[in-house]
Structures are given as C-alpha cells and as structure tokens.
Coordinates of C-alpha atoms in Angstrom, one line a residue:
M1 CA 4.3 170.5 -2.4
L2 CA 0.6 170.9 -2.8
M3 CA 0.3 168.3 -5.6
A4 CA 2.4 165.8 -3.6
Q5 CA -0.4 165.8 -1.0
A6 CA -3.2 165.4 -3.5
Q7 CA -5.1 162.2 -3.9
P8 CA -3.9 159.8 -6.6
D9 CA -6.7 160.4 -9.0
V10 CA -6.3 164.2 -8.6
L11 CA -2.7 163.9 -9.3
A12 CA -3.5 161.8 -12.4
F13 CA -6.0 164.4 -13.5
Y14 CA -3.4 167.1 -13.6
Q15 CA -0.7 164.9 -15.0
Q16 CA -2.9 164.2 -18.0
R17 CA -3.3 167.9 -18.6
D18 CA 0.4 168.8 -18.1
F19 CA -0.6 170.5 -14.8
K20 CA -2.6 173.2 -16.5
P21 CA -5.5 174.6 -14.4
A22 CA -9.0 173.3 -15.2
W23 CA -11.2 175.8 -13.3
T24 CA -9.3 179.1 -13.2
G25 CA -8.0 181.4 -15.9
G26 CA -10.8 180.8 -18.4
K27 CA -13.6 183.2 -19.4
D28 CA -16.3 180.7 -18.7
D29 CA -15.0 179.4 -15.4
A30 CA -17.7 181.1 -13.3
R31 CA -20.5 179.6 -15.3
T32 CA -18.8 176.2 -15.4
I33 CA -18.4 176.1 -11.6
A34 CA -22.0 177.3 -11.2
D35 CA -23.2 174.4 -13.3
I36 CA -21.0 172.0 -11.2
R37 CA -22.4 173.4 -8.0
A38 CA -25.9 173.0 -9.2
T39 CA -25.3 169.3 -10.1
L40 CA -23.6 168.5 -6.8
G41 CA -26.4 170.3 -4.9
K42 CA -28.7 167.6 -6.2
A43 CA -26.5 164.6 -5.1
Y44 CA -29.4 163.7 -2.7
E45 CA -31.4 162.7 -5.7
H46 CA -29.1 159.7 -6.1
G47 CA -29.3 158.8 -2.4
L48 CA -26.0 160.5 -1.7
R49 CA -25.3 163.3 0.9
N50 CA -24.9 166.8 -0.4
A51 CA -22.6 167.6 2.5
D52 CA -20.0 165.3 1.0
Y53 CA -19.7 167.4 -2.2
V54 CA -19.4 171.0 -1.0
L55 CA -17.2 173.1 -3.4
P56 CA -14.6 175.5 -2.0
N57 CA -15.3 179.2 -2.2
P58 CA -13.7 180.7 -5.3
T59 CA -10.5 182.7 -5.0
N60 CA -10.0 186.2 -6.4
S61 CA -6.3 186.0 -6.3
G62 CA -4.1 185.4 -9.4
P63 CA -1.8 182.5 -10.0
G64 CA -0.2 181.2 -6.8
A65 CA -0.5 178.9 -3.9
E66 CA -4.1 180.0 -3.0
A67 CA -5.3 179.4 -6.6
A68 CA -3.6 176.0 -6.7
R69 CA -5.3 175.0 -3.4
Y70 CA -8.6 176.1 -4.9
E71 CA -8.0 174.1 -8.1
I72 CA -7.0 170.9 -6.2
A73 CA -9.9 171.2 -3.7
L74 CA -12.5 171.7 -6.5
T75 CA -11.1 168.8 -8.5
T76 CA -11.1 166.6 -5.4
V77 CA -14.8 167.2 -4.8
V78 CA -15.8 166.7 -8.5
L79 CA -13.8 163.4 -8.7
R80 CA -15.3 162.2 -5.5
Y81 CA -18.8 162.9 -6.7
A82 CA -18.0 161.2 -10.1
R83 CA -16.7 158.0 -8.4
D84 CA -19.6 157.9 -5.9
V85 CA -22.4 158.3 -8.3
R86 CA -20.8 156.0 -10.9
T87 CA -19.4 153.1 -8.9
G88 CA -20.8 153.6 -5.4
R89 CA -20.0 155.5 -2.3
F90 CA -18.9 152.3 -0.6
K91 CA -17.1 149.2 -1.9
P92 CA -19.3 146.1 -1.6
T93 CA -16.8 144.5 0.7
D94 CA -17.1 147.5 3.0
I95 CA -20.6 146.5 3.7
Y96 CA -20.8 142.7 3.2
S97 CA -18.4 139.9 3.9
D98 CA -20.1 137.4 1.6
V99 CA -19.8 139.4 -1.7
L100 CA -17.9 138.8 -4.9
L101 CA -18.7 141.1 -7.7
P102 CA -16.4 142.2 -10.6
T103 CA -14.7 145.6 -9.9
V104 CA -16.5 148.3 -11.9
S105 CA -13.8 149.9 -13.9
F106 CA -14.0 153.7 -14.2
D107 CA -11.1 156.1 -14.7
A108 CA -12.7 159.2 -13.3
A109 CA -9.7 161.5 -13.9
W110 CA -9.5 160.5 -17.6
Y111 CA -13.2 160.9 -18.3
L112 CA -13.3 164.3 -16.5
N113 CA -10.4 165.6 -18.7
Q114 CA -12.2 164.3 -21.8
A115 CA -15.4 166.1 -20.8
I116 CA -13.5 169.4 -20.1
D117 CA -11.5 169.3 -23.4
S118 CA -14.6 168.5 -25.5
G119 CA -16.8 171.1 -23.8
S120 CA -19.3 168.4 -22.6
L121 CA -18.9 168.7 -18.8
A122 CA -22.6 169.1 -18.3
T123 CA -23.4 165.9 -20.3
Y124 CA -20.6 164.1 -18.4
L125 CA -22.0 164.9 -15.0
A126 CA -25.6 164.1 -16.1
E127 CA -24.6 160.7 -17.5
L128 CA -22.5 159.5 -14.5
S129 CA -25.2 157.5 -12.8
P130 CA -26.1 153.9 -13.9
S131 CA -28.0 153.8 -17.2
H132 CA -30.1 150.8 -16.2
P133 CA -33.9 151.8 -16.5
E134 CA -34.5 150.3 -13.0
Y135 CA -32.1 152.8 -11.5
G136 CA -33.9 155.7 -13.1
R137 CA -37.2 154.5 -11.8
L138 CA -35.7 154.3 -8.3
V139 CA -34.5 158.0 -8.6
K140 CA -38.2 159.0 -9.1
A141 CA -39.4 156.7 -6.3
L142 CA -36.8 158.2 -3.9
A143 CA -38.0 161.7 -4.6
H144 CA -41.6 160.6 -4.1
Y145 CA -41.1 159.0 -0.7
R146 CA -38.8 161.8 0.5
T147 CA -41.5 164.3 -0.4
M148 CA -44.0 162.3 1.6
A149 CA -41.6 162.1 4.5
E150 CA -41.0 165.9 4.4
E151 CA -44.8 166.4 4.5
G152 CA -45.1 164.4 7.7
G153 CA -45.4 160.9 6.2
W154 CA -48.4 158.7 6.7
P155 CA -50.3 158.1 9.9
L156 CA -49.8 155.0 12.0
V157 CA -52.3 152.2 12.1
P158 CA -52.9 151.5 15.8
G159 CA -52.6 148.1 17.4
N160 CA -51.2 144.9 16.0
A161 CA -54.1 142.6 16.0
E162 CA -55.9 141.8 12.7
I163 CA -58.2 144.5 11.5
R164 CA -61.6 143.2 10.5
L165 CA -62.9 144.6 7.2
D166 CA -66.6 144.4 8.0
R167 CA -66.8 148.0 9.3
N168 CA -67.1 146.8 12.9
D169 CA -63.5 147.6 13.7
E170 CA -62.8 151.1 14.9
R171 CA -59.3 151.0 13.3
L172 CA -60.7 150.5 9.8
E173 CA -60.7 154.2 9.0
A174 CA -57.1 154.5 9.9
L175 CA -56.3 151.5 7.7
V176 CA -58.0 153.1 4.7
T177 CA -56.3 156.4 5.3
R178 CA -52.9 154.8 5.5
L179 CA -53.5 152.7 2.3
T180 CA -54.5 155.7 0.3
F181 CA -51.0 157.2 0.6
E182 CA -49.7 154.5 -1.7
D183 CA -52.8 153.3 -3.6
A184 CA -54.2 155.7 -6.1
V185 CA -57.1 153.2 -6.9
L186 CA -58.3 153.3 -3.3
D187 CA -57.7 157.0 -3.0
G188 CA -60.1 157.6 -5.9
K189 CA -63.0 155.9 -4.1
A190 CA -65.1 158.2 -1.9
K191 CA -66.8 155.4 -0.1
P192 CA -64.7 152.2 -0.6
T193 CA -66.5 148.9 -0.1
R194 CA -65.2 146.0 1.9
N195 CA -64.0 144.4 -1.3
D196 CA -62.3 147.7 -2.3
I197 CA -60.4 147.7 1.0
R198 CA -59.5 144.0 0.7
D199 CA -58.2 144.5 -2.8
A200 CA -56.1 147.5 -1.6
V201 CA -54.7 145.4 1.2
K202 CA -53.8 142.7 -1.3
R203 CA -52.0 145.2 -3.5
F204 CA -50.1 146.5 -0.6
Q205 CA -49.1 143.0 0.4
A206 CA -47.9 142.2 -3.1
R207 CA -45.9 145.3 -3.2
N208 CA -44.2 144.5 0.1
G209 CA -43.4 140.8 -0.5
L210 CA -46.1 139.6 1.9
D211 CA -48.6 136.8 1.5
D212 CA -51.4 138.6 -0.4
D213 CA -54.4 137.1 1.4
G214 CA -56.2 140.4 1.8
R215 CA -56.2 140.2 5.6
A216 CA -54.8 143.1 7.6
G217 CA -52.9 141.0 10.2
P218 CA -49.9 141.8 12.4
E219 CA -47.3 141.4 9.7
T220 CA -49.2 143.6 7.3
I221 CA -49.8 146.3 10.0
A222 CA -46.1 146.3 10.8
A223 CA -45.3 146.9 7.1
L224 CA -47.9 149.7 6.9
N225 CA -46.3 151.4 9.9
V226 CA -42.8 151.5 8.4
P227 CA -42.1 155.3 8.1
A228 CA -41.9 156.9 4.6
A229 CA -38.3 158.1 5.6
V230 CA -37.3 154.5 6.2
R231 CA -38.7 153.5 2.8
G232 CA -36.7 156.3 1.2
A233 CA -33.5 155.0 2.9
Q234 CA -34.3 151.5 1.6
I235 CA -34.6 152.9 -1.9
A236 CA -31.3 154.7 -1.5
A237 CA -29.6 151.5 -0.4
N238 CA -30.8 149.7 -3.5
M239 CA -29.5 152.6 -5.7
E240 CA -26.1 152.1 -4.1
R241 CA -26.2 148.4 -4.9
W242 CA -27.0 149.2 -8.5
R243 CA -23.8 151.3 -8.7
W244 CA -21.8 148.2 -7.9
L245 CA -22.9 146.5 -11.1
P246 CA -21.6 146.7 -14.6
S247 CA -23.0 149.5 -16.7
Q248 CA -24.5 146.9 -19.0
F249 CA -25.5 143.3 -18.4
E250 CA -24.7 140.5 -20.8
S251 CA -27.1 139.8 -23.7
R252 CA -28.4 136.8 -21.7
Y253 CA -28.0 136.3 -18.0
I254 CA -29.7 134.8 -15.0
V255 CA -30.5 137.0 -12.0
V256 CA -31.6 135.7 -8.6
N257 CA -33.3 138.3 -6.4
V258 CA -32.7 136.8 -3.0
P259 CA -35.2 138.8 -0.9
D260 CA -37.9 138.3 -3.6
Q261 CA -37.0 134.5 -3.6
S262 CA -37.2 134.5 -7.4
V263 CA -35.0 133.9 -10.4
Q264 CA -35.3 135.2 -13.9
Y265 CA -33.7 134.3 -17.2
M266 CA -33.1 137.5 -19.2
H267 CA -32.4 137.8 -22.9
D268 CA -31.8 141.2 -24.6
G269 CA -33.4 142.9 -21.6
K270 CA -36.6 140.8 -21.6
S271 CA -37.5 138.2 -19.0
M272 CA -38.0 134.8 -20.7
L273 CA -38.7 132.9 -17.5
K274 CA -39.4 133.7 -13.8
S275 CA -39.5 131.0 -11.2
K276 CA -39.8 130.7 -7.4
V277 CA -36.7 129.7 -5.6
V278 CA -35.6 128.6 -2.2
V279 CA -32.7 130.8 -0.8
G280 CA -30.3 130.7 2.1
R281 CA -31.6 131.1 5.6
K282 CA -30.4 134.1 7.6
T283 CA -27.7 132.2 9.4
S284 CA -26.3 130.9 6.0
A285 CA -27.4 133.6 3.7
S286 CA -27.0 133.4 -0.1
P287 CA -24.0 135.7 -1.1
I288 CA -24.0 138.6 -3.5
I289 CA -22.0 137.3 -6.5
R290 CA -21.6 137.3 -10.2
T291 CA -20.4 134.0 -11.7
E292 CA -20.9 132.0 -14.9
I293 CA -22.8 128.8 -15.5
K294 CA -20.4 126.6 -17.6
T295 CA -22.0 123.2 -17.3
V296 CA -25.4 121.6 -16.8
V297 CA -25.0 118.6 -14.6
V298 CA -27.8 116.0 -14.8
N299 CA -28.2 113.5 -11.9
P300 CA -25.6 115.4 -9.9
P301 CA -23.9 114.0 -6.8
W302 CA -23.7 116.4 -3.8
N303 CA -20.2 117.0 -2.4
I304 CA -21.2 118.1 1.0
P305 CA -19.2 121.1 2.3
G306 CA -17.2 120.2 5.4
D307 CA -19.0 122.8 7.6
I308 CA -22.4 121.4 6.7
A309 CA -21.2 117.8 7.2
A310 CA -19.9 118.8 10.7
R311 CA -23.0 120.7 11.7
D312 CA -25.8 118.6 10.1
L313 CA -24.5 115.1 9.6
L314 CA -22.1 114.5 12.5
P315 CA -24.8 114.6 15.3
H316 CA -26.7 111.9 13.4
L317 CA -23.6 109.8 12.8
K318 CA -22.7 109.9 16.5
R319 CA -26.1 108.2 17.2
N320 CA -26.3 105.9 14.2
A321 CA -23.3 104.6 12.2
N322 CA -25.7 103.5 9.4
Y323 CA -26.9 107.1 8.8
L324 CA -24.8 107.6 5.6
A325 CA -26.1 104.3 4.1
R326 CA -29.7 105.4 4.7
R327 CA -29.1 108.7 3.0
N328 CA -27.3 107.3 0.0
M329 CA -24.0 108.9 1.1
V330 CA -20.4 107.7 1.0
V331 CA -17.2 108.7 2.6
M332 CA -14.8 109.6 -0.3
D333 CA -11.6 109.4 1.8
G334 CA -12.6 107.0 4.5
P335 CA -11.2 103.6 5.6
P336 CA -10.6 101.1 2.7
G337 CA -13.5 98.9 2.0
D338 CA -15.9 101.0 4.1
P339 CA -17.5 103.6 1.8
R340 CA -20.5 104.0 4.2
G341 CA -18.2 104.9 7.2
R342 CA -19.7 102.2 9.5
T343 CA -16.3 101.5 11.1
I344 CA -15.4 105.2 11.8
K345 CA -15.5 106.2 15.4
W346 CA -17.8 109.2 14.8
R347 CA -18.2 109.8 18.6
N348 CA -14.5 110.8 18.8
I349 CA -14.7 113.4 16.0
K350 CA -15.0 117.1 17.0
P351 CA -17.1 119.3 14.6
E352 CA -14.3 121.8 14.2
E353 CA -11.9 119.1 13.1
F354 CA -14.2 117.1 10.8
P355 CA -11.7 115.2 8.6
Y356 CA -13.8 113.5 5.9
A357 CA -15.2 114.3 2.4
I358 CA -18.8 113.1 2.2
R359 CA -20.8 112.7 -1.0
Q360 CA -24.4 112.1 -1.6
L361 CA -24.8 109.9 -4.6
P362 CA -27.4 110.6 -7.4
G363 CA -30.9 109.4 -6.8
P364 CA -34.5 110.5 -6.2
T365 CA -33.7 111.9 -2.7
T366 CA -30.4 113.6 -3.5
A367 CA -30.4 117.2 -2.1
L368 CA -29.5 118.6 -5.5
G369 CA -32.3 116.8 -7.3
A370 CA -32.1 116.0 -11.0
I371 CA -30.2 119.0 -12.3
M372 CA -27.5 121.4 -11.1
L373 CA -26.2 124.4 -13.0
D374 CA -22.5 124.4 -12.3
S375 CA -21.1 127.9 -11.8
P376 CA -17.7 127.6 -10.0
N377 CA -17.4 130.2 -7.3
D378 CA -15.7 130.7 -3.9
F379 CA -18.9 130.3 -1.9
D380 CA -19.8 126.9 -3.5
V381 CA -23.4 128.1 -4.2
Y382 CA -25.3 127.0 -7.2
L383 CA -28.7 126.8 -8.8
H384 CA -30.2 123.3 -8.6
D385 CA -33.3 121.1 -8.3
T386 CA -34.7 119.7 -5.1
P387 CA -36.7 116.6 -4.4
N388 CA -38.9 118.5 -1.9
K389 CA -41.2 120.4 -4.2
K390 CA -43.6 121.4 -1.4
L391 CA -41.1 124.0 -0.3
F392 CA -42.2 126.2 -3.2
D393 CA -45.7 126.4 -1.8
L394 CA -44.3 128.4 1.2
T395 CA -44.5 132.2 1.3
S396 CA -41.1 132.5 3.0
R397 CA -38.5 130.2 1.5
E398 CA -35.3 131.1 3.4
I399 CA -34.4 127.5 4.1
S400 CA -31.2 126.5 2.3
N401 CA -27.5 126.6 3.3
G402 CA -26.9 129.3 0.6
C403 CA -27.6 127.5 -2.7
I404 CA -30.6 128.4 -4.8
R405 CA -33.2 125.7 -5.3
V406 CA -35.3 126.4 -8.5
E407 CA -38.9 125.4 -9.0
Q408 CA -38.7 125.5 -12.8
I409 CA -35.2 124.1 -13.1
F410 CA -35.8 122.0 -16.2
P411 CA -37.1 125.0 -18.4
L412 CA -34.2 127.1 -16.9
A413 CA -31.6 124.4 -17.9
S414 CA -33.1 124.2 -21.3
L415 CA -32.8 128.0 -21.8
V416 CA -29.2 127.9 -20.6
M417 CA -28.4 125.1 -23.1
T418 CA -30.4 126.2 -26.1
G419 CA -32.0 129.6 -25.5
D420 CA -35.4 128.0 -25.6
M421 CA -37.5 126.6 -22.7
D422 CA -38.4 123.5 -24.7
D423 CA -35.6 122.7 -27.1
G424 CA -33.3 121.1 -24.5
M425 CA -36.0 119.1 -22.6
A426 CA -35.6 115.9 -24.7
E427 CA -31.9 115.7 -24.0
L428 CA -32.3 116.5 -20.3
N429 CA -35.0 113.9 -19.8
K430 CA -33.0 111.3 -21.8
V431 CA -30.0 111.7 -19.6
R432 CA -32.0 111.9 -16.4
R433 CA -33.5 108.5 -17.1
T434 CA -30.1 106.9 -17.2
R435 CA -29.7 107.8 -13.5
Q436 CA -26.0 108.3 -14.3
T437 CA -24.2 111.6 -13.7
Q438 CA -23.5 113.4 -16.9
R439 CA -22.0 116.8 -17.5
L440 CA -23.2 118.8 -20.5
P441 CA -20.7 121.7 -21.1
L442 CA -22.0 124.9 -22.5
D443 CA -20.5 126.4 -25.7
N444 CA -21.3 129.9 -24.3
P445 CA -21.3 130.2 -20.5
V446 CA -24.2 132.2 -19.0
A447 CA -23.7 134.9 -16.4
V448 CA -25.6 134.5 -13.2
Y449 CA -26.0 137.2 -10.5
F450 CA -27.2 136.7 -6.9
L451 CA -28.5 140.1 -5.9
Y452 CA -30.4 141.8 -3.1
W453 CA -33.2 144.0 -4.5
T454 CA -35.4 145.1 -1.6
A455 CA -36.9 148.0 -3.5
M456 CA -38.0 147.7 -7.1
V457 CA -40.2 149.9 -9.3
D458 CA -42.3 148.4 -12.1
E459 CA -42.3 150.0 -15.5
D460 CA -45.6 151.6 -14.7
G461 CA -44.1 153.3 -11.6

C-alpha cells in the first residue's frame, strides 16, 4: 500500500533493488544519512532552497510500516534533490512560453542505485551539479554576493542625477564607497583620483552591460543601487538555466547570449569569434532554443511571417498599393499576373485574417542581407546579415522581430562552412556577386543556442 502511493521514480528505485531497503538495516546507515543530510543542508549553494530537502527523522523501530515510511520518505527527498540540482528545479516551459530545449535525460533512480551499490554515494551527490566551468564560477559568485547581503549589503547612492567626478559633488564619497564593494582596484587606493574613479565607473558599467562612458548618470546609479540580495537571486536564476542544458556541449557550436547582444563561435571550448548582434525587442523577444544550422543561404529571400506582414506591412499597403514593389516584395499566392499585389483590395483585409504569403526578393535592401544561416525551428528565428550596419553602433540593440542580426556574419558563415574565418570567404563572395539565391548545405550541421545569461563570471572571477 505504501509503495503504491510512492512517486514513480521512488517506485522505480526500489524495483531496481528488488524492494530491499537502502537506508536501514546496515551498519553504516547512520553515517551515510549524516553525509546526505550535510549535502542537502548546502542546497542553498546551488541557488536551491534547503527547506525543500529536509530529511525525515530516523526511526528506531525494526522492520515494519514505520520503517518503510521512513525509507520511502528519505528516498523521495534524495531523488528530488538529485533531479533539481542536475536538471533544474523547474522545467523551462514552466517559466517561459518561447522556449525549445532538448530534454535533459537523467535517470535519477538508476544512478542513485549505482552509487549505493558501488559505495560512491558521496561522489555521486558531489557530482550532480552541471560540470560546466561557468556554473562552478557562479557557485562561488553566489556565495560572495549572499555574504555581502547578509552583512548588510552596500550603501545606496543618493539621487538619480549624474554625479560629477570633479569633487564638487557631495555624493562623490557615496559613489566611491559603493564602487569599492565590487572593485578591488579602487578599494586599494587610499585617495583615488578623478581618473581612478572614472576608471572604476567604466569597469562597473562594463560588468553590468552599460555603455562604459565613465559617467555616473541615472542608469549607472540605478544599477549601483540594485541590492546585493537581488544580484544573488539573479545569479541563482542563471544557475537554474544552466541546469536545463546538456552536460556537455558539442565540439563546435554557436551561442547567442541575448541579454549581452553577442554571439560566439565555440570550438573545443574556445571562442573563435565574438560578434555584436541585434536581438528581438521585448514585445517580440528572441526565444530560448537549441537548433542546428544545416545550410548557409547566400542572397536569401525573406519569407515574411504572416503576423509580421499583418502588423508591419498591411498599414502601408492600405495607404499605398505600390508599397510591395517599392520594397522589392512579391505576393507568392496572389492574383495571377499581379505579383506586386497592386489589384488586391488591401483596405478590406483584417490583420487577424491576413491571407497572403509575402516574400522580399534578394537585393541590397533585403532584410536578411547577404547571408542567412538556415537552422529550421518552430519559432522561425535565424542568424542573418542586415543592410543596416549602423544598428551595431547602438548600445542597446533590442530591435528585431526575434531573429539575430550578426555584425560579423561573413566570418561566422565561413567558420560554419570550413572551421576557419577565412577559408570560406572566397566562395561566399563569389556566390554573393551572382545576386542569385544559392543554398550551401553543410556536411556537418552546427548546433546553435539562443540563451539568456544575465550573470556571468570571467575566468579570473
């Protein structure tokens, strides 16, 4: 009866061991459970809640219902901790609607039995968390910021108007005090100069994704006044997102960090290229996905998604029937002999019932630019070029409908094709000059991840 009420993985755990007890009846049970209790008591180090993993009190009775309840309760807690620290406390879809990541496979019951049978339970518990170096650095950062928060955090910088660094601003001392909490260089200077303070402001801005102009303006002051406890929670959220990812990345892959508005090409754990990108605006945010680039498309047409056509094109078409012609666009399924849609009664079309497929033909003004890296996915988001290069000069580049526009698209495409930034350039430029769409299939598809890292730790800490 007790086992019938157990969770599926708990039942699987005992089925695999022929329903023999795991935590009672052995001479080392007390020490084993003490070790488990110590590990679970540090769940907070991984951004988890200790209260979720409280072990039941041990039973002094012999075999029977009470001992069975104790066994099942203890196993339930251990398996919950194992799942949470290995694959995440939440499922990605519990938090986000626009997410599509591979399910992280982990048979917690099987691995726990293996650890018990081989006498390696302590090692098993210690190695549950993601092995990515970035995750380990976040563990240390979380401890650091939580310690600061427990000690009272840092003082607020008063006001929100820009603080002058010429020592005529009475808030300058508060600014310096606040900066020293996270800046060892400034903290080591007894009497920092104006340039010392400006450099510290620049370092803070760079660490927080701000324009590093060295001026303590309203945006910088707002970031300085985010409490240490909130920064700790931010780190913990990133640790959770790490747990949603595979234990190992592919030997070569592309990763877009949407908040950082950057893309990197990784090979054997090393970054071979980093480029600025344009990402989705908040109302059409880039999703969290893992997909594969299978084809490099040179001179790509743009098949405009229906919702974008209804929202962005239809208002123009209602005012000007020549709008498609001016934008080098055609209606793929419009009236015969009218590819530019001049005879369509656009004024009668409702946005929610937009019936046509519209394509922008290749050309110097095409939204996808000269290259698109085709990676089929349910969200129709891709990495591609753009004719508007000035966008990359902006500090904030949340502008697109979800796709990723890449500043260094040609070197990135060459890397995808050949593994080298230069070896594919001749072919790409040759095809580009034809002005004809050509698809260049990859012999080995390249994984691409769109991720949201809002807290990162450099190798130097």
